[in-house]
C-alpha atoms as an extended CHARMM CRD file, in Angstrom:
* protein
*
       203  EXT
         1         1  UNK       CA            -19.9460000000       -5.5750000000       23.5900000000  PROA      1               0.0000000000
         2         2  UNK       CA            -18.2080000000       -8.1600000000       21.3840000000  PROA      2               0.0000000000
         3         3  UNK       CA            -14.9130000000       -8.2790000000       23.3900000000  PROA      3               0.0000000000
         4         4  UNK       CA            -13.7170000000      -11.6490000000       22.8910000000  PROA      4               0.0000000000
         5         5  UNK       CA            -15.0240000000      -12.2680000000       20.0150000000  PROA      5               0.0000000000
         6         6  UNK       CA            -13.2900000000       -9.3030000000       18.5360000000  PROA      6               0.0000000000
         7         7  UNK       CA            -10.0880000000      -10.2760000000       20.0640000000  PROA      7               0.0000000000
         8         8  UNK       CA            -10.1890000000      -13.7270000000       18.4100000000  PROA      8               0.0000000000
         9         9  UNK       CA            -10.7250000000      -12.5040000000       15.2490000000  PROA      9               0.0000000000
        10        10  UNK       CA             -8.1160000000       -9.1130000000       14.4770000000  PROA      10              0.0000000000
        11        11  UNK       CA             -5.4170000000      -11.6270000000       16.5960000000  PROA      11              0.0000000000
        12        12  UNK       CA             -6.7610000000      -14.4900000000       14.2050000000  PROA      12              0.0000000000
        13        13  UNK       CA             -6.0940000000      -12.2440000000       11.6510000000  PROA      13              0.0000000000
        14        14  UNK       CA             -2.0490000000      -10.6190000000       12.7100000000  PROA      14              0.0000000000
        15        15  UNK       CA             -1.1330000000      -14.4150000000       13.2760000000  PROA      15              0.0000000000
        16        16  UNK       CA             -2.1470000000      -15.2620000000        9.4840000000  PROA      16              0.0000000000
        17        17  UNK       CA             -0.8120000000      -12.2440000000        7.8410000000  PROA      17              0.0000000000
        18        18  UNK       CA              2.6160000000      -12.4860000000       10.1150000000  PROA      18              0.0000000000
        19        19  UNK       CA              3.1490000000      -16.0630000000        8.8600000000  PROA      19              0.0000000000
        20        20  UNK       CA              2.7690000000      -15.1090000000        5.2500000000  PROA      20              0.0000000000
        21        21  UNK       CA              4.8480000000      -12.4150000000        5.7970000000  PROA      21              0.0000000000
        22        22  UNK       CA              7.3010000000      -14.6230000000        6.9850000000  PROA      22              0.0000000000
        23        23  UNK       CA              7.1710000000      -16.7900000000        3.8980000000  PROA      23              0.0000000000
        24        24  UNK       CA              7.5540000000      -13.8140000000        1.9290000000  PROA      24              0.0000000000
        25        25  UNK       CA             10.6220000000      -12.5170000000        3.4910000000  PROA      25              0.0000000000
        26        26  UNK       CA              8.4910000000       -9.5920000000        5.7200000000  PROA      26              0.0000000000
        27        27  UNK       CA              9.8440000000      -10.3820000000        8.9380000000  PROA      27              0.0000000000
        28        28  UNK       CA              9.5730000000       -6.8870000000       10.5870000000  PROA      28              0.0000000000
        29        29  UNK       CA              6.5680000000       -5.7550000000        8.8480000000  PROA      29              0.0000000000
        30        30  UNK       CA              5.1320000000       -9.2130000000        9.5590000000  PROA      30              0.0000000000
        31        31  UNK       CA              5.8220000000       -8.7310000000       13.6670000000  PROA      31              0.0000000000
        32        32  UNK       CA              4.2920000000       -5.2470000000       13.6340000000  PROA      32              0.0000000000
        33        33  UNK       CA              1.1380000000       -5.9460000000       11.2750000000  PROA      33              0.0000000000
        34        34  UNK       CA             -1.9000000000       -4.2650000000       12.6250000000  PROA      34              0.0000000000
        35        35  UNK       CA             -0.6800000000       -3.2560000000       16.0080000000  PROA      35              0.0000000000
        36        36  UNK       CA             -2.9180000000       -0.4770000000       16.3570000000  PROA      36              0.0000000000
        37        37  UNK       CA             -5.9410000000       -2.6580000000       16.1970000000  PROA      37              0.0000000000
        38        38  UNK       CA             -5.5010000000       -2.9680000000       20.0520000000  PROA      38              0.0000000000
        39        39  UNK       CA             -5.0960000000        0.7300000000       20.5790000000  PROA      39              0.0000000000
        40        40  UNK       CA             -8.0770000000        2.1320000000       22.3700000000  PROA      40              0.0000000000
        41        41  UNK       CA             -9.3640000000        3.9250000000       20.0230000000  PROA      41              0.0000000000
        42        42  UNK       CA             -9.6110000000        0.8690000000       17.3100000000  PROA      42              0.0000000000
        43        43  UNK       CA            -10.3380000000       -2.0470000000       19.6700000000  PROA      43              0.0000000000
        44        44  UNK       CA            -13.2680000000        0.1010000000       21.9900000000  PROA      44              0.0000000000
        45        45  UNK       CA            -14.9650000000        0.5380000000       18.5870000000  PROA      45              0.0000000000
        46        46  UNK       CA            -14.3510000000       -2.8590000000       17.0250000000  PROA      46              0.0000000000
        47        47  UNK       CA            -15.7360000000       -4.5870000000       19.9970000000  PROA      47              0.0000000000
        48        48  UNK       CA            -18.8630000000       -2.2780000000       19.7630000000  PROA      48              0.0000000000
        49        49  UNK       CA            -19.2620000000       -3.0950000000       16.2400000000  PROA      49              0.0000000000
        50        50  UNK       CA            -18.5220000000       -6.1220000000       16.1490000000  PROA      50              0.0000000000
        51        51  UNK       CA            -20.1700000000       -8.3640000000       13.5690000000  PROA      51              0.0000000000
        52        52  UNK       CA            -18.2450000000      -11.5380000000       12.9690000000  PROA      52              0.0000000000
        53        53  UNK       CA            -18.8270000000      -11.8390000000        9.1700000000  PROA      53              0.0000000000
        54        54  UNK       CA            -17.3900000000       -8.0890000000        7.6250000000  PROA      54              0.0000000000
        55        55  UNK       CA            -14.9280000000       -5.2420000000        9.1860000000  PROA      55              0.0000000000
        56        56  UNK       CA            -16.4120000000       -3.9600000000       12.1170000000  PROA      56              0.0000000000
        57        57  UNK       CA            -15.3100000000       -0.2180000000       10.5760000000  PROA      57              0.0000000000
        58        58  UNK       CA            -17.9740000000       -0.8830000000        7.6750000000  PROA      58              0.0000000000
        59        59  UNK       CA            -20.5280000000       -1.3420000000       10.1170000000  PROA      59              0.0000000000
        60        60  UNK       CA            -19.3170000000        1.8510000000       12.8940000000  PROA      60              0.0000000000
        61        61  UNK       CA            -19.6450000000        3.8500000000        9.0380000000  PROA      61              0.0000000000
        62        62  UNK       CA            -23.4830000000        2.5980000000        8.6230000000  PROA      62              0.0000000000
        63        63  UNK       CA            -24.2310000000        3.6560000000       12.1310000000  PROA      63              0.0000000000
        64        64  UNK       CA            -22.5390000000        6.8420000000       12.3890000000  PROA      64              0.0000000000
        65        65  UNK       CA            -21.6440000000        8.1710000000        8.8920000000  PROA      65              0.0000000000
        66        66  UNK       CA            -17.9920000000        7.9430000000       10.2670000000  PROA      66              0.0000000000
        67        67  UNK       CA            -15.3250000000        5.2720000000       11.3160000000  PROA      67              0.0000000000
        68        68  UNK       CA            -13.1410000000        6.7740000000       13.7880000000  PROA      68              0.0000000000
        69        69  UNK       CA            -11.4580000000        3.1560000000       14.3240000000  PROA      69              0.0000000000
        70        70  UNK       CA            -10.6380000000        3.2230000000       10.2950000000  PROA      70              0.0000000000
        71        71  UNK       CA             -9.5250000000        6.9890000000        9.5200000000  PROA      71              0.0000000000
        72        72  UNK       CA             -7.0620000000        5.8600000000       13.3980000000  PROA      72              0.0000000000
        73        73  UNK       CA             -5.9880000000        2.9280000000       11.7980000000  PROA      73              0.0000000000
        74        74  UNK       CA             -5.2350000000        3.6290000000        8.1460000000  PROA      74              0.0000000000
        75        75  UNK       CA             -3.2330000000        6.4680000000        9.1720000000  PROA      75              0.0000000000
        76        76  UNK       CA             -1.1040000000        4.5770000000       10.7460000000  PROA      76              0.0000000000
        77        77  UNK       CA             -0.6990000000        1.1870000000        8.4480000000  PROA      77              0.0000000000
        78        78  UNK       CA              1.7330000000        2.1120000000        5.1700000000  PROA      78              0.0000000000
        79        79  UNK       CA              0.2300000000       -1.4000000000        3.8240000000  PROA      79              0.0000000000
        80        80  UNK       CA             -3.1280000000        0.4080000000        3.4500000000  PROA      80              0.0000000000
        81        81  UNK       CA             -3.1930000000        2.1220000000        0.0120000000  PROA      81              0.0000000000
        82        82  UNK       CA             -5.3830000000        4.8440000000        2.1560000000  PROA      82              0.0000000000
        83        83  UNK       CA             -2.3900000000        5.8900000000        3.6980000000  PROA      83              0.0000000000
        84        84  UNK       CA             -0.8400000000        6.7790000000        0.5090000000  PROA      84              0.0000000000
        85        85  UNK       CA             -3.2560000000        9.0910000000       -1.0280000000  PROA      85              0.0000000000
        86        86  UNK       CA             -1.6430000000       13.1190000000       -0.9600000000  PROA      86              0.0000000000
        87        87  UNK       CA             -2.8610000000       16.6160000000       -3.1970000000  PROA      87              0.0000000000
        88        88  UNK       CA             -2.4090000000       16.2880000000       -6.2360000000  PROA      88              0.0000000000
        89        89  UNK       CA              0.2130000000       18.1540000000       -7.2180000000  PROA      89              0.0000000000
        90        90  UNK       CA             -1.2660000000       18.8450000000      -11.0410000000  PROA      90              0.0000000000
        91        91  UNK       CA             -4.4620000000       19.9260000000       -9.8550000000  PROA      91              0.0000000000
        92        92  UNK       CA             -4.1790000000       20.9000000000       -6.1570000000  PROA      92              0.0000000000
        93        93  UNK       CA             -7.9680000000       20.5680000000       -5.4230000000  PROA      93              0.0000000000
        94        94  UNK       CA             -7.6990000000       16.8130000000       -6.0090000000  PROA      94              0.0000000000
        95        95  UNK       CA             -6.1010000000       14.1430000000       -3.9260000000  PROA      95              0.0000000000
        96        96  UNK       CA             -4.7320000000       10.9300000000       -5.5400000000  PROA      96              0.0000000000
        97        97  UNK       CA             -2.5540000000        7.7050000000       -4.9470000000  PROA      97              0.0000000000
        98        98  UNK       CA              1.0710000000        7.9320000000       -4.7010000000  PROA      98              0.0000000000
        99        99  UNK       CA              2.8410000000        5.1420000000       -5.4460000000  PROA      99              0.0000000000
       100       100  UNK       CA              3.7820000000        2.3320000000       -2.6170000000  PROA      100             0.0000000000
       101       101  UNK       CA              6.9510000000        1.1260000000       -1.6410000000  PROA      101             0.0000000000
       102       102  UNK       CA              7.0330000000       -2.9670000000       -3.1750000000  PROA      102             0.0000000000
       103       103  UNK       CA              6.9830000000       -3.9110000000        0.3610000000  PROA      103             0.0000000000
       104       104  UNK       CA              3.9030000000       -2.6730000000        1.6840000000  PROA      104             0.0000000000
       105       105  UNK       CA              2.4910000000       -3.4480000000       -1.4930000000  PROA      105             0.0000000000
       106       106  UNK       CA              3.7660000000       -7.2600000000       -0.9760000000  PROA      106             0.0000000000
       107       107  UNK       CA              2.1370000000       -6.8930000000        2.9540000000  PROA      107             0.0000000000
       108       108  UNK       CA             -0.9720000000       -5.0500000000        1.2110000000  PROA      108             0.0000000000
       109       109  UNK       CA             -1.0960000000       -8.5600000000       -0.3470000000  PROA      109             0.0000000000
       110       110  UNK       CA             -0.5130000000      -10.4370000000        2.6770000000  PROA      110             0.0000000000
       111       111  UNK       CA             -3.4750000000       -8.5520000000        4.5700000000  PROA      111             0.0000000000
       112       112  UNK       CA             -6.1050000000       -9.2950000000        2.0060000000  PROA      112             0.0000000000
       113       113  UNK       CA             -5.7290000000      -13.1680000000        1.5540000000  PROA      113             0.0000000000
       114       114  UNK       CA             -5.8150000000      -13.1470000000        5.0910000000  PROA      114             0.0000000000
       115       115  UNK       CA             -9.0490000000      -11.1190000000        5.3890000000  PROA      115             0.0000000000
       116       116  UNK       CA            -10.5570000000      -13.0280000000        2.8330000000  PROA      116             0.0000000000
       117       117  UNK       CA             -9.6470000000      -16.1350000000        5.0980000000  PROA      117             0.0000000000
       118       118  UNK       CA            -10.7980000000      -14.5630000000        7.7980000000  PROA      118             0.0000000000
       119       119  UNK       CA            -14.3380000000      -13.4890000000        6.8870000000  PROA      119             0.0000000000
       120       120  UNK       CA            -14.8970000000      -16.1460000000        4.0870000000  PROA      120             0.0000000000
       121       121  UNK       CA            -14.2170000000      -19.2070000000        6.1090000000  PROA      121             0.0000000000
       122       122  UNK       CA            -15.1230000000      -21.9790000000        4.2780000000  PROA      122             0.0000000000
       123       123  UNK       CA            -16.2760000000      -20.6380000000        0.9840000000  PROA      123             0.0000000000
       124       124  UNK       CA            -12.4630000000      -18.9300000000        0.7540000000  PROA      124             0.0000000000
       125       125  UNK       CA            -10.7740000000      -19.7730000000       -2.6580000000  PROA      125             0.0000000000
       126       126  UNK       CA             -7.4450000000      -18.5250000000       -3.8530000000  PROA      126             0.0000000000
       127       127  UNK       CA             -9.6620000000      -16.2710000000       -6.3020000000  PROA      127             0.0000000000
       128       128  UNK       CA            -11.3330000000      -14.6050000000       -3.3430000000  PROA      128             0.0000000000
       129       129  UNK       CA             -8.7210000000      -11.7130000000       -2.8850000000  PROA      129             0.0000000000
       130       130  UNK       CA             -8.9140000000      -10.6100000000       -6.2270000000  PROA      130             0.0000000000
       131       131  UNK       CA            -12.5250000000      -10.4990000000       -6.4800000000  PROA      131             0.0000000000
       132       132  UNK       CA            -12.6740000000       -8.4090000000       -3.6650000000  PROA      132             0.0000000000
       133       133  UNK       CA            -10.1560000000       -6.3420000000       -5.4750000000  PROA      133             0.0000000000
       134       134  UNK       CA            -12.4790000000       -6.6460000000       -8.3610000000  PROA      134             0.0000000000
       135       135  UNK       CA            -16.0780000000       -5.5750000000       -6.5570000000  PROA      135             0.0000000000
       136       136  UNK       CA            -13.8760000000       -2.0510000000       -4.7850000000  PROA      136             0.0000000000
       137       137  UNK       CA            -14.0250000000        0.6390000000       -6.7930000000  PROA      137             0.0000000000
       138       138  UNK       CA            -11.4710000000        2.3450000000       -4.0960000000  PROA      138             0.0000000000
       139       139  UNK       CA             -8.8640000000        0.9940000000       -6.1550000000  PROA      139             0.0000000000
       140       140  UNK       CA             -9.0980000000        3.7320000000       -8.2850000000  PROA      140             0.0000000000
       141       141  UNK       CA             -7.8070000000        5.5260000000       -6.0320000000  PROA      141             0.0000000000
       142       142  UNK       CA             -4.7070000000        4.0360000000       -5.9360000000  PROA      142             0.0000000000
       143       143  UNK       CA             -1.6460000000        5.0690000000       -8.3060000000  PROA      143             0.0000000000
       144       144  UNK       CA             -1.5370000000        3.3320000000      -11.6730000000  PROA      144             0.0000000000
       145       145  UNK       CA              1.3990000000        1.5680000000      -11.1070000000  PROA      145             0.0000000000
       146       146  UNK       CA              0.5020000000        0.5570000000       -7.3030000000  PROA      146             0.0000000000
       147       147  UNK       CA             -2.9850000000       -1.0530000000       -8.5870000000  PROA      147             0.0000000000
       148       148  UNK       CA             -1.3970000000       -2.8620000000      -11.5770000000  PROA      148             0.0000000000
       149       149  UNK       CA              1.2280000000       -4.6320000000       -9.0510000000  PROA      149             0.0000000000
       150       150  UNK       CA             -1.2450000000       -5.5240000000       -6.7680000000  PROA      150             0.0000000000
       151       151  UNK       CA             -3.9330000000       -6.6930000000       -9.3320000000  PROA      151             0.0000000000
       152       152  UNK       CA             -1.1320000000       -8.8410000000      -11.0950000000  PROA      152             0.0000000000
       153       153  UNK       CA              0.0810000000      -10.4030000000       -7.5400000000  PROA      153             0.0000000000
       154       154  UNK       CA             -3.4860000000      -11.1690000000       -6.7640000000  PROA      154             0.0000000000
       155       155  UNK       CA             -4.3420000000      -12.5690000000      -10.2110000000  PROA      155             0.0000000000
       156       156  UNK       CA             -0.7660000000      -14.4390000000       -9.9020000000  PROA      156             0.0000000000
       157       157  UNK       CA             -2.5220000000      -16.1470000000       -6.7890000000  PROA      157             0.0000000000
       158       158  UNK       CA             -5.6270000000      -16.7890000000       -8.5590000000  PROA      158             0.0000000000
       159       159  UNK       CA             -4.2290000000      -18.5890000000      -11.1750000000  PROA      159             0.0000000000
       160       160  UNK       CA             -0.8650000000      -20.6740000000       -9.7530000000  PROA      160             0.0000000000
       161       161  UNK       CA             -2.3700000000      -20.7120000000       -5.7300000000  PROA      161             0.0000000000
       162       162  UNK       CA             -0.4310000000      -19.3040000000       -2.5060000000  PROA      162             0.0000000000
       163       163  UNK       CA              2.6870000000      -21.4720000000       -2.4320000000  PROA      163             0.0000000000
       164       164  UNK       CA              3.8120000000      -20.0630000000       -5.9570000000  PROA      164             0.0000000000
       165       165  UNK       CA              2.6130000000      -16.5020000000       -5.4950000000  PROA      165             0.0000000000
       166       166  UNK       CA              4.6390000000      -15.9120000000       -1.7790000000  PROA      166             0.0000000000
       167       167  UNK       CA              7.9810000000      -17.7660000000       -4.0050000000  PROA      167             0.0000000000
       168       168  UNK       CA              7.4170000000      -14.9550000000       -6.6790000000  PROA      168             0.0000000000
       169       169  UNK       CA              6.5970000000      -12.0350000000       -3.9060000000  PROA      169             0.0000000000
       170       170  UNK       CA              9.8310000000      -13.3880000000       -2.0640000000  PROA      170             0.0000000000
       171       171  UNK       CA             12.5430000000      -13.8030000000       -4.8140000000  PROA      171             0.0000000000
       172       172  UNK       CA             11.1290000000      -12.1860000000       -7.6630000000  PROA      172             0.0000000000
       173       173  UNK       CA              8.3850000000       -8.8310000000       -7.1630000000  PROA      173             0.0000000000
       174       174  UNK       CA             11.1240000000       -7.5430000000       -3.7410000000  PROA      174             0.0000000000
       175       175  UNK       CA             14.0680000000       -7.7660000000       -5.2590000000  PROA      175             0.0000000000
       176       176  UNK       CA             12.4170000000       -5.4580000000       -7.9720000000  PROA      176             0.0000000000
       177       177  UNK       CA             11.4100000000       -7.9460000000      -11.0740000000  PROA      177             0.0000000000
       178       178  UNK       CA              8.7870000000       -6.0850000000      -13.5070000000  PROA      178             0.0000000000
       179       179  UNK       CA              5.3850000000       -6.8870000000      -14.1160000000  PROA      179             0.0000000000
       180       180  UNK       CA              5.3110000000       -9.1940000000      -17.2070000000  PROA      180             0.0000000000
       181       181  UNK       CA              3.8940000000       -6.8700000000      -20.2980000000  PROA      181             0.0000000000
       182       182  UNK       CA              0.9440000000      -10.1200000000      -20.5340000000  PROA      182             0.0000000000
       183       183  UNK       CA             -0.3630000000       -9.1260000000      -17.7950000000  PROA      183             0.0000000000
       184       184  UNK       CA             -3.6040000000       -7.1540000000      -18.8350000000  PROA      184             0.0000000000
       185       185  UNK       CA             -5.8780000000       -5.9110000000      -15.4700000000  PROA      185             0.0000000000
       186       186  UNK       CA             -9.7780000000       -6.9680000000      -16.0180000000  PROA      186             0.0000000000
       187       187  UNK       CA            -12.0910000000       -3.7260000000      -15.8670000000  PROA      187             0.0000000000
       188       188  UNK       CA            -14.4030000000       -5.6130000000      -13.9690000000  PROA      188             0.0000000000
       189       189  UNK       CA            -15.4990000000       -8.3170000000      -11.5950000000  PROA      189             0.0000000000
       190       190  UNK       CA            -17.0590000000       -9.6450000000      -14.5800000000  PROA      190             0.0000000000
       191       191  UNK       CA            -14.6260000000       -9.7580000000      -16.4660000000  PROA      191             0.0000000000
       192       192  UNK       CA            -12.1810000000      -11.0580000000      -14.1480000000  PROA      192             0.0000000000
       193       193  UNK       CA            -14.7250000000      -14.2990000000      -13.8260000000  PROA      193             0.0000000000
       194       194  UNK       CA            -15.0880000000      -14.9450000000      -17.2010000000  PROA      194             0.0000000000
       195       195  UNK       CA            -11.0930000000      -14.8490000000      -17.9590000000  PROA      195             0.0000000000
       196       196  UNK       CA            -10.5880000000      -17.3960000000      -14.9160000000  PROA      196             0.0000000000
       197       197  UNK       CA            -13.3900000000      -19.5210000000      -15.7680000000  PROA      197             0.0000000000
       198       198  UNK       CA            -11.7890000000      -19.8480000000      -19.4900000000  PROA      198             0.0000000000
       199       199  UNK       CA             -7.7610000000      -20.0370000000      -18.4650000000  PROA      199             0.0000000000
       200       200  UNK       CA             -7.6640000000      -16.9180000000      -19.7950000000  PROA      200             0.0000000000
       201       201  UNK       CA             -5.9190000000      -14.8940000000      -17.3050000000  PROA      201             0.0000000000
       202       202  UNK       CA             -2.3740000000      -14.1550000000      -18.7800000000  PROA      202             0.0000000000
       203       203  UNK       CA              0.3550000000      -13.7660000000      -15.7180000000  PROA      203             0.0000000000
């Protein structure tokens, strides 16, 4: 049993996503990130196991074909795109994304530099978020316009760094600005590498 060591990490974790939620204007959602992490049912599986380097839930999955600590927590956190997905009401046998409220999508944002942070360490750049983005296919699952404003917030990062990205989330994407028609998402990890590498990435 990991129990420290899984303590200092999800609390490393609330910390850094509550103070970027702060700079981005998030103050309640910021407070109440990821509270569930210290129910019993998330923490007595994270600190069993616990890893250090990836989401303990990824590794409860491998063991058991199942992460009761994940399907606990994502039904419970609206910043998780998970918690968004419903039938489909054109085809009832399907379930898809429905489209997120700006502000979880803007704490959605929040939570994955700070994961990156988190598990990266050292080798953490301000492209790291979206090529995690990038390397999931689960964000097909999301709605159209849900994974365009997140890909464009995270490319926004990538390109201009943190400082200017919370400034647009803050007085800009919340008080409802559009994404700028530029703004083309990559199809691929690949692609997103190449267009960064050149300058290439249009925000």
């Amino acid at each position: 049993m990991h129990v420290w060591g899984h303590f200092k990490t999800i609390t490393k974790h609330r910390h850094m996503v509550m103070k970027l939620c702060f700079r981005a204007g998030l103050y309640r959602q910021g407070l109440a990130h990821d509270l569930s992490k210290y129910s019993y049912t998330e923490f007595s599986k994270g600190i069993r196991y616990f890893q250090g380097d990836r989401s303990p839930n990824n590794y409860e999955r491998e063991v058991t074909g199942i992460s009761l600590s994940w399907l606990h927590h994502k039904g419970r956190n609206k910043h998780h795109f998970e918690y968004w997905l419903d039938y489909d009401i054109k085809n009832p046998a399907n379930m898809t994304g429905m489209i997120m409220p700006r502000k979880y999508v803007a704490e959605m944002f929040c939570d994955r530099i700070a994961a990156c942070r988190v598990y990266e360490r050292d080798a953490y750049t301000p492209a790291s978020p979206a090529r995690f983005f990038y390397r999931s296919d689960g964000r097909f699952m999301m709605h159209d316009v849900t994974r365009r404003e997140l890909g464009y917030l995270l490319t926004f990062l990538s390109v201009r760094g943190l400082d200017e990205a919370l400034s647009y989330v803050r007085h800009q994407y919340l008080r409802g600005a559009d994404i700028p028609e530029v703004y083309t998402e990559c199809g691929n990890l690949r692609e997103f590498n190449e267009m960064l590498e050149a300058g290439e990435l249009e925000i």
